[in-house]
């Protein structure tokens, strides 16, 4: 089996609700993620979708659209000079297909408050959808659209594959759902999660992930804490440094035709990971004859060579959702 495409026998639902006719879901519960001391405010939101078409139809790797309303869509108040009224924002589904409730009646999101300053005026800028979601309290409604996305899902017959999941920050969202889903189904393959955060206080779902790792020796959970740990060159410890550190095991695993590499989070990590794949001789990036991509990390982000690398990515086994 080479292709990891999603089975047509288990159709993936998309666009069940649109911006013109969203589903008015209700927030069931929320909890802060990470340590209270973290300057980042991240929340896990459990949203009730009972009785809607979303029930049982939301897979990890897909996203839901959020339609902020009220004061959050008001540009005078949110500090943004763009009018965002009526525009959706996408958030990755962080729960397994059966939801955190086990029956598909809820769907969960992982949301970090976006707080910033206007570069010119120095005024406070609040991310519209993230602050709207983080301020919502249990019992209040949230207009949802979607789900969207068919290209970042677990493959057909997920138990027959091995996985390397690489996340930075809130990019952990889909992997939380996928890991829970895999182990609920009795997964016995090999799965790695390499997770990058600035500090130990920023580890999202830390207890859950540690518990999964303790319960399943086939789950390898590796953290890269960029501002607390150093790589062998004395720089920040990034996910790509952890991949390199575990190269002996990972490259063997990624050589199996049934293995897949999933990347989710910051766009910047892609470059380091692609450079590592080329250096380590992985076939997930097909280096064209006569080309040497072993020193890719020296290339500027706007170098046309990166476009070629992207073109030579194995799209059936290397999936990404990076922003
Ligand atoms: P963050 O906290 O800013 O960063 C997470 C880690 O990535 C930090 O340790 C950071 O290190 C490191 N990092 C920065 N540049 C890197 C690079 N070039 N290579 C490797 N690691 C690097 O992350 P965040 O604010 O949560 O952002 C996560 C991203 O995921 C956002 O773009 C978000 O849109 C996206 N996302 C979110 C969701 C969701 O559902 N909420 C889902 C999918 C994706 P330093 O800061 O120390 O340099």
mmCIF file of C-alpha atoms and ligand atoms in Angstrom:
data_model
loop_
_atom_site.group_PDB
_atom_site.id
_atom_site.type_symbol
_atom_site.label_atom_id
_atom_site.label_comp_id
_atom_site.label_asym_id
_atom_site.label_seq_id
_atom_site.Cartn_x
_atom_site.Cartn_y
_atom_site.Cartn_z
ATOM 1 C CA UNK A 1 0.000 0.000 0.000
ATOM 2 C CA UNK A 2 1.555 3.283 -1.088
ATOM 3 C CA UNK A 3 -1.247 5.790 -1.314
ATOM 4 C CA UNK A 4 -2.635 7.233 1.888
ATOM 5 C CA UNK A 5 -5.727 8.717 0.306
ATOM 6 C CA UNK A 6 -8.925 8.818 2.273
ATOM 7 C CA UNK A 7 -11.344 6.093 1.345
ATOM 8 C CA UNK A 8 -14.318 6.910 -0.844
ATOM 9 C CA UNK A 9 -16.230 4.362 1.234
ATOM 10 C CA UNK A 10 -15.988 6.719 4.206
ATOM 11 C CA UNK A 11 -16.905 10.037 2.620
ATOM 12 C CA UNK A 12 -15.527 13.159 4.192
ATOM 13 C CA UNK A 13 -18.210 15.731 4.906
ATOM 14 C CA UNK A 14 -17.407 19.290 3.882
ATOM 15 C CA UNK A 15 -19.224 22.632 3.881
ATOM 16 C CA UNK A 16 -22.294 21.377 5.715
ATOM 17 C CA UNK A 17 -22.740 24.931 6.959
ATOM 18 C CA UNK A 18 -21.764 28.072 5.075
ATOM 19 C CA UNK A 19 -21.306 31.734 6.054
ATOM 20 C CA UNK A 20 -24.805 32.409 4.705
ATOM 21 C CA UNK A 21 -26.320 29.628 6.803
ATOM 22 C CA UNK A 22 -24.038 28.811 9.757
ATOM 23 C CA UNK A 23 -24.956 26.463 12.571
ATOM 24 C CA UNK A 24 -25.506 28.192 15.876
ATOM 25 C CA UNK A 25 -23.648 25.840 18.214
ATOM 26 C CA UNK A 26 -23.359 26.265 21.979
ATOM 27 C CA UNK A 27 -20.144 26.300 23.984
ATOM 28 C CA UNK A 28 -20.331 23.387 26.396
ATOM 29 C CA UNK A 29 -17.130 23.959 28.361
ATOM 30 C CA UNK A 30 -13.692 25.497 28.167
ATOM 31 C CA UNK A 31 -10.376 25.031 29.953
ATOM 32 C CA UNK A 32 -7.089 26.908 29.914
ATOM 33 C CA UNK A 33 -4.212 25.049 28.302
ATOM 34 C CA UNK A 34 -0.581 25.308 29.330
ATOM 35 C CA UNK A 35 0.639 26.642 32.627
ATOM 36 C CA UNK A 36 -1.090 29.586 34.283
ATOM 37 C CA UNK A 37 2.284 31.362 34.305
ATOM 38 C CA UNK A 38 2.495 31.337 30.520
ATOM 39 C CA UNK A 39 2.038 34.775 28.935
ATOM 40 C CA UNK A 40 0.107 33.013 26.170
ATOM 41 C CA UNK A 41 -3.568 32.409 26.713
ATOM 42 C CA UNK A 42 -4.687 29.188 25.055
ATOM 43 C CA UNK A 43 -8.038 27.542 25.537
ATOM 44 C CA UNK A 44 -9.550 24.180 24.755
ATOM 45 C CA UNK A 45 -13.178 24.741 23.781
ATOM 46 C CA UNK A 46 -15.732 21.939 23.716
ATOM 47 C CA UNK A 47 -18.645 22.958 21.485
ATOM 48 C CA UNK A 48 -21.988 21.193 21.424
ATOM 49 C CA UNK A 49 -23.180 20.338 17.898
ATOM 50 C CA UNK A 50 -25.908 17.868 18.902
ATOM 51 C CA UNK A 51 -28.777 17.661 16.413
ATOM 52 C CA UNK A 52 -26.822 19.384 13.637
ATOM 53 C CA UNK A 53 -25.247 17.858 10.549
ATOM 54 C CA UNK A 54 -21.882 18.428 12.217
ATOM 55 C CA UNK A 55 -22.688 15.674 14.697
ATOM 56 C CA UNK A 56 -20.303 12.778 13.926
ATOM 57 C CA UNK A 57 -19.024 14.569 10.828
ATOM 58 C CA UNK A 58 -15.994 16.476 12.134
ATOM 59 C CA UNK A 59 -12.619 14.796 11.706
ATOM 60 C CA UNK A 60 -9.281 15.816 13.151
ATOM 61 C CA UNK A 61 -7.325 17.415 10.298
ATOM 62 C CA UNK A 62 -10.397 19.335 9.146
ATOM 63 C CA UNK A 63 -11.236 22.859 10.256
ATOM 64 C CA UNK A 64 -14.329 24.729 11.315
ATOM 65 C CA UNK A 65 -15.076 28.307 10.353
ATOM 66 C CA UNK A 66 -15.953 30.829 13.037
ATOM 67 C CA UNK A 67 -18.071 33.887 12.374
ATOM 68 C CA UNK A 68 -17.237 36.437 15.070
ATOM 69 C CA UNK A 69 -20.090 38.748 15.763
ATOM 70 C CA UNK A 70 -21.017 41.631 18.004
ATOM 71 C CA UNK A 71 -18.209 43.879 19.184
ATOM 72 C CA UNK A 72 -15.531 41.478 17.959
ATOM 73 C CA UNK A 73 -16.392 42.245 14.363
ATOM 74 C CA UNK A 74 -16.330 46.007 15.005
ATOM 75 C CA UNK A 75 -13.133 47.425 13.569
ATOM 76 C CA UNK A 76 -13.230 50.542 15.720
ATOM 77 C CA UNK A 77 -13.084 48.399 18.840
ATOM 78 C CA UNK A 78 -10.749 45.616 17.775
ATOM 79 C CA UNK A 79 -8.021 48.010 16.690
ATOM 80 C CA UNK A 80 -7.769 46.500 13.240
ATOM 81 C CA UNK A 81 -8.119 48.728 10.227
ATOM 82 C CA UNK A 82 -9.787 45.989 8.210
ATOM 83 C CA UNK A 83 -13.496 45.335 8.289
ATOM 84 C CA UNK A 84 -13.836 41.711 9.266
ATOM 85 C CA UNK A 85 -17.566 41.590 9.684
ATOM 86 C CA UNK A 86 -18.917 38.474 7.981
ATOM 87 C CA UNK A 87 -15.446 36.984 7.326
ATOM 88 C CA UNK A 88 -14.777 33.532 8.653
ATOM 89 C CA UNK A 89 -11.671 32.382 10.508
ATOM 90 C CA UNK A 90 -10.635 28.740 10.383
ATOM 91 C CA UNK A 91 -9.626 26.653 13.414
ATOM 92 C CA UNK A 92 -8.414 23.052 13.359
ATOM 93 C CA UNK A 93 -10.556 20.422 14.976
ATOM 94 C CA UNK A 94 -8.731 19.208 18.083
ATOM 95 C CA UNK A 95 -11.020 16.301 18.973
ATOM 96 C CA UNK A 96 -11.276 12.776 17.553
ATOM 97 C CA UNK A 97 -14.096 11.990 15.099
ATOM 98 C CA UNK A 98 -16.279 10.842 17.981
ATOM 99 C CA UNK A 99 -15.682 14.139 19.806
ATOM 100 C CA UNK A 100 -14.423 14.514 23.361
ATOM 101 C CA UNK A 101 -17.802 13.149 24.473
ATOM 102 C CA UNK A 102 -17.284 9.876 22.583
ATOM 103 C CA UNK A 103 -20.536 10.201 20.579
ATOM 104 C CA UNK A 104 -19.730 12.936 18.074
ATOM 105 C CA UNK A 105 -22.075 15.366 19.802
ATOM 106 C CA UNK A 106 -19.252 17.785 20.552
ATOM 107 C CA UNK A 107 -16.333 19.145 18.591
ATOM 108 C CA UNK A 108 -13.308 20.798 20.205
ATOM 109 C CA UNK A 109 -10.996 23.603 19.199
ATOM 110 C CA UNK A 110 -7.622 24.816 20.474
ATOM 111 C CA UNK A 111 -7.446 28.604 20.424
ATOM 112 C CA UNK A 112 -4.693 31.041 21.352
ATOM 113 C CA UNK A 113 -5.625 34.657 22.017
ATOM 114 C CA UNK A 114 -3.977 36.889 19.454
ATOM 115 C CA UNK A 115 -2.800 40.056 21.219
ATOM 116 C CA UNK A 116 -0.569 42.608 19.566
ATOM 117 C CA UNK A 117 0.199 46.222 18.897
ATOM 118 C CA UNK A 118 -0.324 48.298 15.809
ATOM 119 C CA UNK A 119 3.128 48.919 14.317
ATOM 120 C CA UNK A 120 2.368 52.563 13.530
ATOM 121 C CA UNK A 121 0.180 53.742 16.407
ATOM 122 C CA UNK A 122 1.288 51.312 19.104
ATOM 123 C CA UNK A 123 -2.381 50.752 19.913
ATOM 124 C CA UNK A 124 -3.692 47.404 21.107
ATOM 125 C CA UNK A 125 -4.729 45.006 18.355
ATOM 126 C CA UNK A 126 -6.947 42.097 19.277
ATOM 127 C CA UNK A 127 -7.283 39.082 17.015
ATOM 128 C CA UNK A 128 -10.949 39.077 16.114
ATOM 129 C CA UNK A 129 -11.964 35.433 16.115
ATOM 130 C CA UNK A 130 -9.489 34.226 18.755
ATOM 131 C CA UNK A 131 -10.623 36.778 21.349
ATOM 132 C CA UNK A 132 -14.238 36.211 20.463
ATOM 133 C CA UNK A 133 -13.797 32.469 21.061
ATOM 134 C CA UNK A 134 -11.689 32.807 24.203
ATOM 135 C CA UNK A 135 -14.203 35.242 25.744
ATOM 136 C CA UNK A 136 -17.191 33.000 25.029
ATOM 137 C CA UNK A 137 -18.534 31.324 28.152
ATOM 138 C CA UNK A 138 -20.371 28.036 28.529
ATOM 139 C CA UNK A 139 -23.974 28.327 27.322
ATOM 140 C CA UNK A 140 -23.252 31.074 24.793
ATOM 141 C CA UNK A 141 -23.693 30.460 21.081
ATOM 142 C CA UNK A 142 -20.980 30.294 18.418
ATOM 143 C CA UNK A 143 -21.880 30.456 14.701
ATOM 144 C CA UNK A 144 -19.970 27.672 12.922
ATOM 145 C CA UNK A 145 -19.322 26.918 9.257
ATOM 146 C CA UNK A 146 -17.700 23.906 7.623
ATOM 147 C CA UNK A 147 -16.160 21.512 8.193
ATOM 148 C CA UNK A 148 -13.525 22.168 5.525
ATOM 149 C CA UNK A 149 -10.471 20.266 4.340
ATOM 150 C CA UNK A 150 -9.821 16.855 2.875
ATOM 151 C CA UNK A 151 -6.064 16.859 2.545
ATOM 152 C CA UNK A 152 -4.762 16.617 6.119
ATOM 153 C CA UNK A 153 -6.662 13.586 7.355
ATOM 154 C CA UNK A 154 -5.579 10.240 8.678
ATOM 155 C CA UNK A 155 -5.407 7.779 5.787
ATOM 156 C CA UNK A 156 -7.831 5.049 4.933
ATOM 157 C CA UNK A 157 -7.091 2.108 7.262
ATOM 158 C CA UNK A 158 -5.230 4.306 9.751
ATOM 159 C CA UNK A 159 -4.086 1.342 11.830
ATOM 160 C CA UNK A 160 -1.930 0.078 8.957
ATOM 161 C CA UNK A 161 0.403 3.062 8.909
ATOM 162 C CA UNK A 162 3.227 4.616 10.909
ATOM 163 C CA UNK A 163 3.286 8.327 11.603
ATOM 164 C CA UNK A 164 5.583 11.200 12.396
ATOM 165 C CA UNK A 165 3.569 14.209 13.547
ATOM 166 C CA UNK A 166 5.427 17.514 13.879
ATOM 167 C CA UNK A 167 3.682 20.466 15.539
ATOM 168 C CA UNK A 168 4.605 23.981 16.601
ATOM 169 C CA UNK A 169 2.371 25.781 19.120
ATOM 170 C CA UNK A 170 -1.358 25.501 18.455
ATOM 171 C CA UNK A 171 -0.481 23.367 15.431
ATOM 172 C CA UNK A 172 -0.837 20.543 17.974
ATOM 173 C CA UNK A 173 -4.650 20.705 17.548
ATOM 174 C CA UNK A 174 -5.190 18.075 14.816
ATOM 175 C CA UNK A 175 -2.605 15.726 16.296
ATOM 176 C CA UNK A 176 -4.358 15.632 19.657
ATOM 177 C CA UNK A 177 -7.525 14.442 17.873
ATOM 178 C CA UNK A 178 -5.653 11.994 15.643
ATOM 179 C CA UNK A 179 -3.680 10.445 18.511
ATOM 180 C CA UNK A 180 -6.797 9.942 20.621
ATOM 181 C CA UNK A 181 -8.584 8.450 17.611
ATOM 182 C CA UNK A 182 -5.708 6.082 16.793
ATOM 183 C CA UNK A 183 -5.353 4.758 20.334
ATOM 184 C CA UNK A 184 -9.129 4.447 20.786
ATOM 185 C CA UNK A 185 -9.006 2.066 17.830
ATOM 186 C CA UNK A 186 -6.197 -0.031 19.338
ATOM 187 C CA UNK A 187 -3.363 1.366 17.237
ATOM 188 C CA UNK A 188 -0.264 -0.853 17.391
ATOM 189 C CA UNK A 189 1.986 0.844 14.803
ATOM 190 C CA UNK A 190 4.663 3.386 15.583
ATOM 191 C CA UNK A 191 3.805 7.049 16.037
ATOM 192 C CA UNK A 192 6.024 9.990 16.914
ATOM 193 C CA UNK A 193 4.968 13.448 17.990
ATOM 194 C CA UNK A 194 7.645 16.130 17.892
ATOM 195 C CA UNK A 195 6.152 19.229 19.493
ATOM 196 C CA UNK A 196 7.769 22.684 19.597
ATOM 197 C CA UNK A 197 6.887 25.344 22.168
ATOM 198 C CA UNK A 198 8.803 28.357 23.510
ATOM 199 C CA UNK A 199 8.859 27.317 27.194
ATOM 200 C CA UNK A 200 7.707 24.399 29.314
ATOM 201 C CA UNK A 201 4.842 26.629 30.494
ATOM 202 C CA UNK A 202 3.515 26.645 26.912
ATOM 203 C CA UNK A 203 3.095 22.890 26.490
ATOM 204 C CA UNK A 204 -0.491 22.384 25.332
ATOM 205 C CA UNK A 205 -2.278 19.183 26.382
ATOM 206 C CA UNK A 206 0.906 18.243 28.280
ATOM 207 C CA UNK A 207 -0.827 15.956 30.795
ATOM 208 C CA UNK A 208 -2.862 14.149 28.155
ATOM 209 C CA UNK A 209 0.112 13.613 25.892
ATOM 210 C CA UNK A 210 2.327 12.411 28.721
ATOM 211 C CA UNK A 211 -0.405 9.980 29.776
ATOM 212 C CA UNK A 212 -0.746 8.634 26.227
ATOM 213 C CA UNK A 213 3.027 8.156 26.063
ATOM 214 C CA UNK A 214 3.056 6.363 29.428
ATOM 215 C CA UNK A 215 0.210 4.065 28.343
ATOM 216 C CA UNK A 216 1.530 3.332 24.837
ATOM 217 C CA UNK A 217 5.203 2.449 24.364
ATOM 218 C CA UNK A 218 4.653 2.767 20.593
ATOM 219 C CA UNK A 219 3.991 6.502 21.055
ATOM 220 C CA UNK A 220 7.203 8.539 21.088
ATOM 221 C CA UNK A 221 6.572 11.989 22.494
ATOM 222 C CA UNK A 222 9.409 14.475 22.040
ATOM 223 C CA UNK A 223 9.374 18.139 23.073
ATOM 224 C CA UNK A 224 11.478 20.955 21.638
ATOM 225 C CA UNK A 225 11.409 23.918 24.015
ATOM 226 C CA UNK A 226 13.028 26.607 21.897
ATOM 227 C CA UNK A 227 13.816 29.115 24.630
ATOM 228 C CA UNK A 228 14.665 26.667 27.395
ATOM 229 C CA UNK A 229 16.771 24.151 25.513
ATOM 230 C CA UNK A 230 19.719 24.498 23.152
ATOM 231 C CA UNK A 231 20.485 22.542 20.010
ATOM 232 C CA UNK A 232 23.990 21.073 19.554
ATOM 233 C CA UNK A 233 25.071 24.254 17.712
ATOM 234 C CA UNK A 234 24.074 26.401 20.690
ATOM 235 C CA UNK A 235 20.950 27.764 18.968
ATOM 236 C CA UNK A 236 17.266 27.448 19.865
ATOM 237 C CA UNK A 237 15.969 23.925 20.140
ATOM 238 C CA UNK A 238 13.508 23.596 17.268
ATOM 239 C CA UNK A 239 11.458 20.635 16.064
ATOM 240 C CA UNK A 240 13.870 20.080 13.157
ATOM 241 C CA UNK A 241 16.729 19.717 15.675
ATOM 242 C CA UNK A 242 14.774 17.011 17.460
ATOM 243 C CA UNK A 243 14.113 15.254 14.144
ATOM 244 C CA UNK A 244 17.842 15.334 13.433
ATOM 245 C CA UNK A 245 18.657 14.073 16.918
ATOM 246 C CA UNK A 246 16.380 11.045 16.382
ATOM 247 C CA UNK A 247 17.332 10.609 12.746
ATOM 248 C CA UNK A 248 18.531 7.011 13.163
ATOM 249 C CA UNK A 249 15.041 5.805 14.057
ATOM 250 C CA UNK A 250 13.013 8.341 12.114
ATOM 251 C CA UNK A 251 14.597 7.936 8.717
ATOM 252 C CA UNK A 252 14.161 4.166 8.875
ATOM 253 C CA UNK A 253 10.525 4.648 9.831
ATOM 254 C CA UNK A 254 9.950 7.249 7.097
ATOM 255 C CA UNK A 255 11.470 4.904 4.509
ATOM 256 C CA UNK A 256 8.578 2.500 5.034
ATOM 257 C CA UNK A 257 6.121 3.057 2.170
ATOM 258 C CA UNK A 258 3.273 2.965 4.676
ATOM 259 C CA UNK A 259 4.653 5.800 6.797
ATOM 260 C CA UNK A 260 3.507 9.397 6.682
ATOM 261 C CA UNK A 261 4.896 12.720 7.870
ATOM 262 C CA UNK A 262 2.450 15.420 8.963
ATOM 263 C CA UNK A 263 3.490 19.033 9.687
ATOM 264 C CA UNK A 264 1.218 21.545 11.405
ATOM 265 C CA UNK A 265 1.918 25.006 12.781
ATOM 266 C CA UNK A 266 4.294 27.785 11.773
ATOM 267 C CA UNK A 267 5.349 28.007 8.127
ATOM 268 C CA UNK A 268 8.948 28.652 9.197
ATOM 269 C CA UNK A 269 9.449 25.099 10.429
ATOM 270 C CA UNK A 270 8.879 23.736 6.924
ATOM 271 C CA UNK A 271 12.235 25.004 5.689
ATOM 272 C CA UNK A 272 14.224 23.390 8.471
ATOM 273 C CA UNK A 273 12.340 20.124 8.052
ATOM 274 C CA UNK A 274 12.715 20.047 4.281
ATOM 275 C CA UNK A 275 16.422 20.747 4.673
ATOM 276 C CA UNK A 276 16.668 17.869 7.158
ATOM 277 C CA UNK A 277 14.784 15.509 4.824
ATOM 278 C CA UNK A 278 17.151 16.320 1.950
ATOM 279 C CA UNK A 279 20.290 16.010 4.088
ATOM 280 C CA UNK A 280 19.188 12.725 5.572
ATOM 281 C CA UNK A 281 18.367 11.146 2.210
ATOM 282 C CA UNK A 282 14.629 10.720 2.790
ATOM 283 C CA UNK A 283 12.573 10.026 -0.326
ATOM 284 C CA UNK A 284 9.746 12.274 0.931
ATOM 285 C CA UNK A 285 11.436 15.052 -1.024
ATOM 286 C CA UNK A 286 12.606 13.779 -4.382
ATOM 287 C CA UNK A 287 15.912 15.495 -5.145
ATOM 288 C CA UNK A 288 16.109 15.827 -8.954
ATOM 289 C CA UNK A 289 19.199 14.310 -10.638
ATOM 290 C CA UNK A 290 22.162 16.670 -10.679
ATOM 291 C CA UNK A 291 20.826 18.869 -7.866
ATOM 292 C CA UNK A 292 22.313 19.159 -4.412
ATOM 293 C CA UNK A 293 19.843 20.155 -1.725
ATOM 294 C CA UNK A 294 21.999 19.208 1.237
ATOM 295 C CA UNK A 295 22.647 22.832 2.191
ATOM 296 C CA UNK A 296 19.099 24.073 1.804
ATOM 297 C CA UNK A 297 19.105 25.700 5.227
ATOM 298 C CA UNK A 298 21.505 28.360 3.838
ATOM 299 C CA UNK A 299 18.940 29.466 1.277
ATOM 300 C CA UNK A 300 16.792 32.542 1.783
ATOM 301 C CA UNK A 301 13.066 31.927 2.223
ATOM 302 C CA UNK A 302 12.333 33.671 -1.105
ATOM 303 C CA UNK A 303 14.887 31.593 -3.033
ATOM 304 C CA UNK A 304 13.127 29.979 -6.053
ATOM 305 C CA UNK A 305 14.816 26.711 -5.067
ATOM 306 C CA UNK A 306 12.215 26.347 -2.279
ATOM 307 C CA UNK A 307 9.417 26.323 -4.860
ATOM 308 C CA UNK A 308 11.156 23.405 -6.579
ATOM 309 C CA UNK A 309 11.586 21.562 -3.284
ATOM 310 C CA UNK A 310 7.879 21.995 -2.580
ATOM 311 C CA UNK A 311 7.074 20.663 -6.054
ATOM 312 C CA UNK A 312 9.145 17.574 -5.320
ATOM 313 C CA UNK A 313 7.380 16.788 -2.055
ATOM 314 C CA UNK A 314 5.706 13.395 -1.948
ATOM 315 C CA UNK A 315 2.106 14.571 -1.612
ATOM 316 C CA UNK A 316 0.836 11.139 -0.775
ATOM 317 C CA UNK A 317 2.998 10.804 2.336
ATOM 318 C CA UNK A 318 4.018 14.311 3.391
ATOM 319 C CA UNK A 319 1.104 16.438 4.526
ATOM 320 C CA UNK A 320 1.232 19.986 5.832
ATOM 321 C CA UNK A 321 -0.967 22.671 7.330
ATOM 322 C CA UNK A 322 1.396 25.548 7.976
ATOM 323 C CA UNK A 323 0.740 29.276 8.216
HETATM 324 P P1 LIG B 1 4.465 29.828 18.744
HETATM 325 O O1 LIG B 1 4.139 29.664 20.163
HETATM 326 O O2 LIG B 1 4.774 31.205 18.212
HETATM 327 O O3 LIG B 1 5.685 28.907 18.301
HETATM 328 C C1 LIG B 1 5.773 27.572 18.633
HETATM 329 C C2 LIG B 1 7.214 27.166 18.568
HETATM 330 O O4 LIG B 1 7.705 27.176 17.224
HETATM 331 C C3 LIG B 1 8.122 28.092 19.361
HETATM 332 O O5 LIG B 1 8.975 27.304 20.146
HETATM 333 C C4 LIG B 1 8.877 28.829 18.288
HETATM 334 O O6 LIG B 1 10.175 29.218 18.718
HETATM 335 C C5 LIG B 1 8.998 27.750 17.250
HETATM 336 N N1 LIG B 1 9.450 28.261 15.947
HETATM 337 C C6 LIG B 1 9.465 29.537 15.493
HETATM 338 N N2 LIG B 1 10.024 29.591 14.273
HETATM 339 C C7 LIG B 1 10.393 28.338 13.945
HETATM 340 C C8 LIG B 1 11.055 27.771 12.825
HETATM 341 N N3 LIG B 1 11.461 28.499 11.793
HETATM 342 N N4 LIG B 1 11.280 26.443 12.842
HETATM 343 C C9 LIG B 1 10.895 25.680 13.879
HETATM 344 N N5 LIG B 1 10.279 26.155 14.983
HETATM 345 C C10 LIG B 1 10.025 27.483 15.011
HETATM 346 O O7 LIG B 1 3.290 29.190 17.881
HETATM 347 P P2 LIG B 1 1.770 29.672 17.809
HETATM 348 O O8 LIG B 1 1.662 31.131 18.078
HETATM 349 O O9 LIG B 1 0.957 28.730 18.605
HETATM 350 O O10 LIG B 1 1.470 29.482 16.270
HETATM 351 C C11 LIG B 1 1.189 28.242 15.706
HETATM 352 C C12 LIG B 1 0.786 28.367 14.262
HETATM 353 O O11 LIG B 1 -0.064 27.251 14.018
HETATM 354 C C13 LIG B 1 0.001 29.619 13.887
HETATM 355 O O12 LIG B 1 0.479 30.060 12.645
HETATM 356 C C14 LIG B 1 -1.426 29.112 13.762
HETATM 357 O O13 LIG B 1 -2.154 29.839 12.794
HETATM 358 C C15 LIG B 1 -1.175 27.703 13.283
HETATM 359 N N6 LIG B 1 -2.244 26.721 13.514
HETATM 360 C C16 LIG B 1 -3.195 26.892 14.470
HETATM 361 C C17 LIG B 1 -4.197 25.959 14.611
HETATM 362 C C18 LIG B 1 -5.344 26.118 15.563
HETATM 363 O O14 LIG B 1 -6.307 25.363 15.427
HETATM 364 N N7 LIG B 1 -5.327 27.030 16.501
HETATM 365 C C19 LIG B 1 -4.182 24.822 13.816
HETATM 366 C C20 LIG B 1 -3.192 24.663 12.870
HETATM 367 C C21 LIG B 1 -2.210 25.613 12.732
HETATM 368 P P3 LIG B 1 10.626 30.735 19.063
HETATM 369 O O15 LIG B 1 9.381 31.565 19.146
HETATM 370 O O16 LIG B 1 11.342 30.613 20.356
HETATM 371 O O17 LIG B 1 11.526 31.140 17.936
#
